[in-house]
JSON list of C-alpha atoms in Angstrom, two decimals:
[
{"chain": "A", "resi": 1, "resn": "MET", "atom": "CA", "xyz": [79.41, 128.35, 172.48]},
{"chain": "A", "resi": 2, "resn": "ASN", "atom": "CA", "xyz": [80.40, 128.81, 176.01]},
{"chain": "A", "resi": 3, "resn": "THR", "atom": "CA", "xyz": [83.00, 126.26, 177.10]},
{"chain": "A", "resi": 4, "resn": "ASN", "atom": "CA", "xyz": [81.69, 126.44, 180.66]},
{"chain": "A", "resi": 5, "resn": "ASP", "atom": "CA", "xyz": [78.52, 124.77, 179.47]},
{"chain": "A", "resi": 6, "resn": "CYS", "atom": "CA", "xyz": [80.38, 121.74, 178.06]},
{"chain": "A", "resi": 7, "resn": "THR", "atom": "CA", "xyz": [80.76, 118.55, 180.00]},
{"chain": "A", "resi": 8, "resn": "MET", "atom": "CA", "xyz": [84.35, 117.34, 179.99]},
{"chain": "A", "resi": 9, "resn": "LEU", "atom": "CA", "xyz": [84.70, 113.58, 179.62]},
{"chain": "A", "resi": 10, "resn": "PRO", "atom": "CA", "xyz": [87.56, 111.92, 181.15]},
{"chain": "A", "resi": 11, "resn": "MET", "atom": "CA", "xyz": [90.50, 110.97, 179.08]},
{"chain": "A", "resi": 12, "resn": "ARG", "atom": "CA", "xyz": [91.28, 107.41, 178.24]},
{"chain": "A", "resi": 13, "resn": "GLU", "atom": "CA", "xyz": [93.08, 105.37, 180.73]},
{"chain": "A", "resi": 14, "resn": "THR", "atom": "CA", "xyz": [95.52, 102.82, 179.26]},
{"chain": "A", "resi": 15, "resn": "TRP", "atom": "CA", "xyz": [98.06, 100.47, 180.75]},
{"chain": "A", "resi": 16, "resn": "GLU", "atom": "CA", "xyz": [99.99, 97.31, 179.91]},
{"chain": "A", "resi": 17, "resn": "ALA", "atom": "CA", "xyz": [98.97, 94.06, 181.37]},
{"chain": "A", "resi": 18, "resn": "GLN", "atom": "CA", "xyz": [101.78, 91.55, 181.82]},
{"chain": "A", "resi": 19, "resn": "PRO", "atom": "CA", "xyz": [101.27, 87.89, 180.58]},
{"chain": "A", "resi": 20, "resn": "ALA", "atom": "CA", "xyz": [100.69, 86.29, 183.95]},
{"chain": "A", "resi": 21, "resn": "THR", "atom": "CA", "xyz": [97.56, 84.89, 185.58]},
{"chain": "A", "resi": 22, "resn": "ALA", "atom": "CA", "xyz": [98.13, 87.16, 188.63]},
{"chain": "A", "resi": 23, "resn": "THR", "atom": "CA", "xyz": [97.91, 90.14, 186.26]},
{"chain": "A", "resi": 24, "resn": "VAL", "atom": "CA", "xyz": [94.35, 89.41, 185.38]},
{"chain": "A", "resi": 25, "resn": "ARG", "atom": "CA", "xyz": [93.07, 90.17, 188.83]},
{"chain": "A", "resi": 26, "resn": "SER", "atom": "CA", "xyz": [94.90, 93.48, 189.22]},
{"chain": "A", "resi": 27, "resn": "ALA", "atom": "CA", "xyz": [93.90, 94.57, 185.68]},
{"chain": "A", "resi": 28, "resn": "ARG", "atom": "CA", "xyz": [90.25, 93.80, 186.09]},
{"chain": "A", "resi": 29, "resn": "LEU", "atom": "CA", "xyz": [90.22, 95.60, 189.39]},
{"chain": "A", "resi": 30, "resn": "SER", "atom": "CA", "xyz": [92.02, 98.54, 187.75]},
{"chain": "A", "resi": 31, "resn": "VAL", "atom": "CA", "xyz": [89.22, 98.73, 185.18]},
{"chain": "A", "resi": 32, "resn": "VAL", "atom": "CA", "xyz": [86.53, 99.04, 187.88]},
{"chain": "A", "resi": 33, "resn": "HIS", "atom": "CA", "xyz": [88.64, 101.46, 189.94]},
{"chain": "A", "resi": 34, "resn": "THR", "atom": "CA", "xyz": [89.00, 103.67, 186.95]},
{"chain": "A", "resi": 35, "resn": "ALA", "atom": "CA", "xyz": [85.18, 103.66, 186.35]},
{"chain": "A", "resi": 36, "resn": "ARG", "atom": "CA", "xyz": [84.57, 104.57, 189.90]},
{"chain": "A", "resi": 37, "resn": "SER", "atom": "CA", "xyz": [87.18, 107.35, 189.88]},
{"chain": "A", "resi": 38, "resn": "TRP", "atom": "CA", "xyz": [85.34, 108.87, 187.01]},
{"chain": "A", "resi": 39, "resn": "SER", "atom": "CA", "xyz": [81.98, 108.56, 188.78]},
{"chain": "A", "resi": 40, "resn": "VAL", "atom": "CA", "xyz": [80.39, 106.80, 185.71]},
{"chain": "A", "resi": 41, "resn": "PRO", "atom": "CA", "xyz": [76.67, 106.29, 186.37]},
{"chain": "A", "resi": 42, "resn": "LEU", "atom": "CA", "xyz": [76.83, 102.45, 186.61]},
{"chain": "A", "resi": 43, "resn": "SER", "atom": "CA", "xyz": [75.35, 100.43, 189.42]},
{"chain": "A", "resi": 44, "resn": "GLU", "atom": "CA", "xyz": [77.54, 98.15, 191.49]},
{"chain": "A", "resi": 45, "resn": "GLU", "atom": "CA", "xyz": [75.88, 95.15, 189.70]},
{"chain": "A", "resi": 46, "resn": "SER", "atom": "CA", "xyz": [76.90, 96.70, 186.31]},
{"chain": "A", "resi": 47, "resn": "LEU", "atom": "CA", "xyz": [80.44, 97.24, 187.57]},
{"chain": "A", "resi": 48, "resn": "ARG", "atom": "CA", "xyz": [80.60, 93.61, 188.61]},
{"chain": "A", "resi": 49, "resn": "ASP", "atom": "CA", "xyz": [79.62, 92.70, 185.05]},
{"chain": "A", "resi": 50, "resn": "VAL", "atom": "CA", "xyz": [82.34, 95.07, 183.75]},
{"chain": "A", "resi": 51, "resn": "GLU", "atom": "CA", "xyz": [84.80, 93.36, 186.00]},
{"chain": "A", "resi": 52, "resn": "LEU", "atom": "CA", "xyz": [83.82, 89.88, 184.81]},
{"chain": "A", "resi": 53, "resn": "CYS", "atom": "CA", "xyz": [83.92, 90.92, 181.21]},
{"chain": "A", "resi": 54, "resn": "ALA", "atom": "CA", "xyz": [87.22, 92.52, 181.58]},
{"chain": "A", "resi": 55, "resn": "ALA", "atom": "CA", "xyz": [88.64, 89.44, 183.23]},
{"chain": "A", "resi": 56, "resn": "GLU", "atom": "CA", "xyz": [87.47, 87.23, 180.33]},
{"chain": "A", "resi": 57, "resn": "LEU", "atom": "CA", "xyz": [89.15, 89.49, 177.65]},
{"chain": "A", "resi": 58, "resn": "ILE", "atom": "CA", "xyz": [92.44, 89.88, 179.65]},
{"chain": "A", "resi": 59, "resn": "THR", "atom": "CA", "xyz": [92.46, 86.11, 180.42]},
{"chain": "A", "resi": 60, "resn": "ASN", "atom": "CA", "xyz": [92.14, 85.41, 176.64]},
{"chain": "A", "resi": 61, "resn": "ALA", "atom": "CA", "xyz": [94.98, 87.81, 175.90]},
{"chain": "A", "resi": 62, "resn": "VAL", "atom": "CA", "xyz": [97.22, 86.15, 178.41]},
{"chain": "A", "resi": 63, "resn": "ALA", "atom": "CA", "xyz": [96.28, 82.62, 177.47]},
{"chain": "A", "resi": 64, "resn": "HIS", "atom": "CA", "xyz": [96.64, 83.06, 173.70]},
{"chain": "A", "resi": 65, "resn": "THR", "atom": "CA", "xyz": [99.74, 85.24, 173.42]},
{"chain": "A", "resi": 66, "resn": "GLY", "atom": "CA", "xyz": [101.97, 84.82, 176.49]},
{"chain": "A", "resi": 67, "resn": "LYS", "atom": "CA", "xyz": [102.93, 88.46, 175.81]},
{"chain": "A", "resi": 68, "resn": "PRO", "atom": "CA", "xyz": [101.82, 91.81, 177.36]},
{"chain": "A", "resi": 69, "resn": "SER", "atom": "CA", "xyz": [98.53, 93.20, 176.34]},
{"chain": "A", "resi": 70, "resn": "ARG", "atom": "CA", "xyz": [97.19, 96.73, 176.41]},
{"chain": "A", "resi": 71, "resn": "VAL", "atom": "CA", "xyz": [94.06, 97.56, 178.39]},
{"chain": "A", "resi": 72, "resn": "THR", "atom": "CA", "xyz": [92.12, 100.69, 177.65]},
{"chain": "A", "resi": 73, "resn": "VAL", "atom": "CA", "xyz": [89.17, 102.08, 179.55]},
{"chain": "A", "resi": 74, "resn": "GLN", "atom": "CA", "xyz": [87.08, 104.99, 178.27]},
{"chain": "A", "resi": 75, "resn": "TRP", "atom": "CA", "xyz": [83.82, 106.72, 179.27]},
{"chain": "A", "resi": 76, "resn": "THR", "atom": "CA", "xyz": [82.05, 107.79, 176.03]},
{"chain": "A", "resi": 77, "resn": "GLY", "atom": "CA", "xyz": [79.44, 109.88, 177.96]},
{"chain": "A", "resi": 78, "resn": "MET", "atom": "CA", "xyz": [76.97, 107.06, 177.19]},
{"chain": "A", "resi": 79, "resn": "ARG", "atom": "CA", "xyz": [78.90, 103.84, 177.81]},
{"chain": "A", "resi": 80, "resn": "LEU", "atom": "CA", "xyz": [81.84, 102.55, 179.57]},
{"chain": "A", "resi": 81, "resn": "ARG", "atom": "CA", "xyz": [84.14, 100.98, 176.87]},
{"chain": "A", "resi": 82, "resn": "VAL", "atom": "CA", "xyz": [87.00, 98.47, 177.77]},
{"chain": "A", "resi": 83, "resn": "GLU", "atom": "CA", "xyz": [89.53, 97.36, 175.06]},
{"chain": "A", "resi": 84, "resn": "VAL", "atom": "CA", "xyz": [92.15, 94.62, 175.22]},
{"chain": "A", "resi": 85, "resn": "ALA", "atom": "CA", "xyz": [94.76, 94.71, 172.57]},
{"chain": "A", "resi": 86, "resn": "ASP", "atom": "CA", "xyz": [96.93, 91.72, 172.12]},
{"chain": "A", "resi": 87, "resn": "SER", "atom": "CA", "xyz": [99.58, 90.50, 169.61]},
{"chain": "A", "resi": 88, "resn": "SER", "atom": "CA", "xyz": [97.68, 87.37, 168.42]},
{"chain": "A", "resi": 89, "resn": "PRO", "atom": "CA", "xyz": [96.29, 87.34, 164.90]},
{"chain": "A", "resi": 90, "resn": "ARG", "atom": "CA", "xyz": [93.93, 84.56, 166.06]},
{"chain": "A", "resi": 91, "resn": "LEU", "atom": "CA", "xyz": [90.34, 85.93, 165.82]},
{"chain": "A", "resi": 92, "resn": "PRO", "atom": "CA", "xyz": [88.05, 85.87, 168.79]},
{"chain": "A", "resi": 93, "resn": "ASP", "atom": "CA", "xyz": [85.92, 82.69, 168.74]},
{"chain": "A", "resi": 94, "resn": "ARG", "atom": "CA", "xyz": [82.61, 82.13, 170.46]},
{"chain": "A", "resi": 95, "resn": "ILE", "atom": "CA", "xyz": [82.44, 78.48, 170.77]},
{"chain": "A", "resi": 96, "resn": "THR", "atom": "CA", "xyz": [78.81, 77.18, 171.16]},
{"chain": "A", "resi": 97, "resn": "ASP", "atom": "CA", "xyz": [79.62, 73.51, 171.06]},
{"chain": "A", "resi": 98, "resn": "GLU", "atom": "CA", "xyz": [78.34, 72.01, 174.34]},
{"chain": "A", "resi": 99, "resn": "MET", "atom": "CA", "xyz": [81.20, 69.56, 174.47]},
{"chain": "A", "resi": 100, "resn": "SER", "atom": "CA", "xyz": [83.88, 72.12, 174.20]},
{"chain": "A", "resi": 101, "resn": "THR", "atom": "CA", "xyz": [85.64, 73.10, 177.41]},
{"chain": "A", "resi": 102, "resn": "GLY", "atom": "CA", "xyz": [86.80, 76.50, 176.31]},
{"chain": "A", "resi": 103, "resn": "GLY", "atom": "CA", "xyz": [85.80, 79.48, 174.24]},
{"chain": "A", "resi": 104, "resn": "ARG", "atom": "CA", "xyz": [82.60, 80.36, 176.08]},
{"chain": "A", "resi": 105, "resn": "GLY", "atom": "CA", "xyz": [83.99, 83.46, 177.81]},
{"chain": "A", "resi": 106, "resn": "LEU", "atom": "CA", "xyz": [82.93, 85.59, 174.84]},
{"chain": "A", "resi": 107, "resn": "LEU", "atom": "CA", "xyz": [79.40, 84.25, 175.18]},
{"chain": "A", "resi": 108, "resn": "LEU", "atom": "CA", "xyz": [79.50, 85.59, 178.70]},
{"chain": "A", "resi": 109, "resn": "VAL", "atom": "CA", "xyz": [80.78, 88.93, 177.50]},
{"chain": "A", "resi": 110, "resn": "GLU", "atom": "CA", "xyz": [78.08, 89.01, 174.87]},
{"chain": "A", "resi": 111, "resn": "ALA", "atom": "CA", "xyz": [75.38, 88.32, 177.45]},
{"chain": "A", "resi": 112, "resn": "LEU", "atom": "CA", "xyz": [76.56, 90.81, 180.08]},
{"chain": "A", "resi": 113, "resn": "SER", "atom": "CA", "xyz": [77.58, 93.71, 177.84]},
{"chain": "A", "resi": 114, "resn": "HIS", "atom": "CA", "xyz": [75.61, 96.19, 175.79]},
{"chain": "A", "resi": 115, "resn": "SER", "atom": "CA", "xyz": [77.78, 95.46, 172.75]},
{"chain": "A", "resi": 116, "resn": "TRP", "atom": "CA", "xyz": [81.17, 93.79, 171.96]},
{"chain": "A", "resi": 117, "resn": "GLY", "atom": "CA", "xyz": [83.38, 93.16, 169.05]},
{"chain": "A", "resi": 118, "resn": "TRP", "atom": "CA", "xyz": [86.91, 93.26, 167.70]},
{"chain": "A", "resi": 119, "resn": "TYR", "atom": "CA", "xyz": [89.00, 94.83, 165.08]},
{"chain": "A", "resi": 120, "resn": "PRO", "atom": "CA", "xyz": [92.40, 94.05, 163.61]},
{"chain": "A", "resi": 121, "resn": "VAL", "atom": "CA", "xyz": [95.50, 96.11, 164.28]},
{"chain": "A", "resi": 122, "resn": "GLU", "atom": "CA", "xyz": [98.90, 95.90, 162.87]},
{"chain": "A", "resi": 123, "resn": "ALA", "atom": "CA", "xyz": [100.28, 93.90, 165.72]},
{"chain": "A", "resi": 124, "resn": "GLY", "atom": "CA", "xyz": [97.25, 91.62, 166.29]},
{"chain": "A", "resi": 125, "resn": "LYS", "atom": "CA", "xyz": [93.72, 92.59, 167.35]},
{"chain": "A", "resi": 126, "resn": "VAL", "atom": "CA", "xyz": [91.69, 94.60, 169.86]},
{"chain": "A", "resi": 127, "resn": "VAL", "atom": "CA", "xyz": [88.66, 93.00, 171.52]},
{"chain": "A", "resi": 128, "resn": "TRP", "atom": "CA", "xyz": [86.24, 95.40, 173.18]},
{"chain": "A", "resi": 129, "resn": "PHE", "atom": "CA", "xyz": [82.94, 95.57, 175.05]},
{"chain": "A", "resi": 130, "resn": "GLU", "atom": "CA", "xyz": [80.70, 98.39, 176.23]},
{"chain": "A", "resi": 131, "resn": "VAL", "atom": "CA", "xyz": [78.32, 98.63, 179.13]},
{"chain": "A", "resi": 132, "resn": "ALA", "atom": "CA", "xyz": [75.56, 101.21, 179.27]},
{"chain": "A", "resi": 133, "resn": "PRO", "atom": "CA", "xyz": [74.13, 102.62, 182.45]},
{"chain": "A", "resi": 134, "resn": "ASP", "atom": "CA", "xyz": [70.74, 101.04, 181.69]},
{"chain": "A", "resi": 135, "resn": "GLN", "atom": "CA", "xyz": [72.24, 97.69, 180.61]},
{"chain": "A", "resi": 136, "resn": "VAL", "atom": "CA", "xyz": [71.90, 95.57, 183.66]},
{"chain": "A", "resi": 137, "resn": "VAL", "atom": "CA", "xyz": [71.26, 91.91, 183.18]},
{"chain": "A", "resi": 138, "resn": "THR", "atom": "CA", "xyz": [68.97, 90.98, 186.13]},
{"chain": "A", "resi": 139, "resn": "GLY", "atom": "CA", "xyz": [66.74, 88.33, 187.48]},
{"chain": "A", "resi": 140, "resn": "ASP", "atom": "CA", "xyz": [66.52, 85.01, 185.70]},
{"chain": "A", "resi": 141, "resn": "ALA", "atom": "CA", "xyz": [68.63, 86.21, 182.74]},
{"chain": "A", "resi": 142, "resn": "ARG", "atom": "CA", "xyz": [71.52, 87.08, 184.98]},
{"chain": "A", "resi": 143, "resn": "LEU", "atom": "CA", "xyz": [71.21, 83.83, 186.90]},
{"chain": "A", "resi": 144, "resn": "ALA", "atom": "CA", "xyz": [71.27, 81.86, 183.62]},
{"chain": "A", "resi": 145, "resn": "VAL", "atom": "CA", "xyz": [74.38, 83.58, 182.39]},
{"chain": "A", "resi": 146, "resn": "LEU", "atom": "CA", "xyz": [76.18, 82.98, 185.74]},
{"chain": "A", "resi": 147, "resn": "VAL", "atom": "CA", "xyz": [75.11, 79.28, 185.97]},
{"chain": "A", "resi": 148, "resn": "PHE", "atom": "CA", "xyz": [76.35, 78.90, 182.33]},
{"chain": "A", "resi": 149, "resn": "ALA", "atom": "CA", "xyz": [79.76, 80.33, 183.32]},
{"chain": "A", "resi": 150, "resn": "THR", "atom": "CA", "xyz": [79.97, 78.08, 186.40]},
{"chain": "A", "resi": 151, "resn": "GLN", "atom": "CA", "xyz": [79.16, 75.03, 184.28]},
{"chain": "A", "resi": 152, "resn": "VAL", "atom": "CA", "xyz": [81.89, 75.89, 181.80]},
{"chain": "A", "resi": 153, "resn": "HIS", "atom": "CA", "xyz": [84.38, 76.34, 184.61]},
{"chain": "A", "resi": 154, "resn": "ALA", "atom": "CA", "xyz": [83.37, 73.02, 186.20]},
{"chain": "A", "resi": 155, "resn": "ALA", "atom": "CA", "xyz": [83.68, 71.28, 182.80]},
{"chain": "A", "resi": 156, "resn": "LYS", "atom": "CA", "xyz": [87.15, 72.55, 182.39]},
{"chain": "A", "resi": 157, "resn": "ALA", "atom": "CA", "xyz": [88.11, 71.37, 185.81]},
{"chain": "A", "resi": 158, "resn": "ARG", "atom": "CA", "xyz": [86.68, 67.86, 185.08]},
{"chain": "A", "resi": 159, "resn": "ALA", "atom": "CA", "xyz": [88.45, 67.72, 181.74]},
{"chain": "A", "resi": 160, "resn": "LYS", "atom": "CA", "xyz": [91.83, 68.48, 183.33]},
{"chain": "A", "resi": 161, "resn": "VAL", "atom": "CA", "xyz": [91.25, 65.82, 185.99]},
{"chain": "A", "resi": 162, "resn": "TRP", "atom": "CA", "xyz": [90.29, 63.27, 183.28]},
{"chain": "A", "resi": 163, "resn": "VAL", "atom": "CA", "xyz": [93.37, 64.00, 181.28]},
{"chain": "A", "resi": 164, "resn": "ARG", "atom": "CA", "xyz": [95.62, 63.69, 184.32]},
{"chain": "A", "resi": 165, "resn": "LYS", "atom": "CA", "xyz": [93.90, 60.51, 185.37]},
{"chain": "A", "resi": 166, "resn": "ASN", "atom": "CA", "xyz": [94.21, 58.91, 181.90]},
{"chain": "A", "resi": 167, "resn": "GLU", "atom": "CA", "xyz": [97.76, 60.01, 181.00]},
{"chain": "A", "resi": 168, "resn": "PRO", "atom": "CA", "xyz": [100.04, 57.02, 180.37]},
{"chain": "A", "resi": 169, "resn": "LYS", "atom": "CA", "xyz": [102.34, 56.17, 183.23]},
{"chain": "A", "resi": 170, "resn": "ALA", "atom": "CA", "xyz": [105.94, 57.12, 182.68]},
{"chain": "A", "resi": 171, "resn": "LYS", "atom": "CA", "xyz": [108.20, 54.13, 182.19]},
{"chain": "A", "resi": 172, "resn": "VAL", "atom": "CA", "xyz": [111.34, 54.07, 184.20]},
{"chain": "A", "resi": 173, "resn": "ALA", "atom": "CA", "xyz": [114.42, 53.00, 182.26]},
{"chain": "A", "resi": 174, "resn": "ARG", "atom": "CA", "xyz": [116.44, 50.35, 184.14]}
]
């Protein structure tokens, strides 16, 4: 076999994401930047889906551990794979209860990615998703997913306002 005929796939890109909300933005942008630097054959719409899914996984890691997580991006030659490793033993949970104000991010990941899953590691777990070049959620299906995500976000905001509004007033000791 002539090695000149082989296509070289990029190596994995891995970095640590600090446990802060501000980290989520830079980490998700780094995922997309890495994919673009490798010239993976994903449309801009697919890259936006990658960015959104990465943000969900990184946000979950930040919210549930308060510790650094490890983000890994890899082009397999067929799919872009993003993994987020965290130190929480808590399993990923896709909450489908309409009254719940959390846990729906994984439903979004499921809808926008080609595949997703998780596996345990010694220090916690790794949650991953993959996007294939032909996997673009478009039209009404994409609109439904994005409306769903917006509704979840709005429900969370309303729940926080309701809790603040209905908290007992602090008594002042005299």
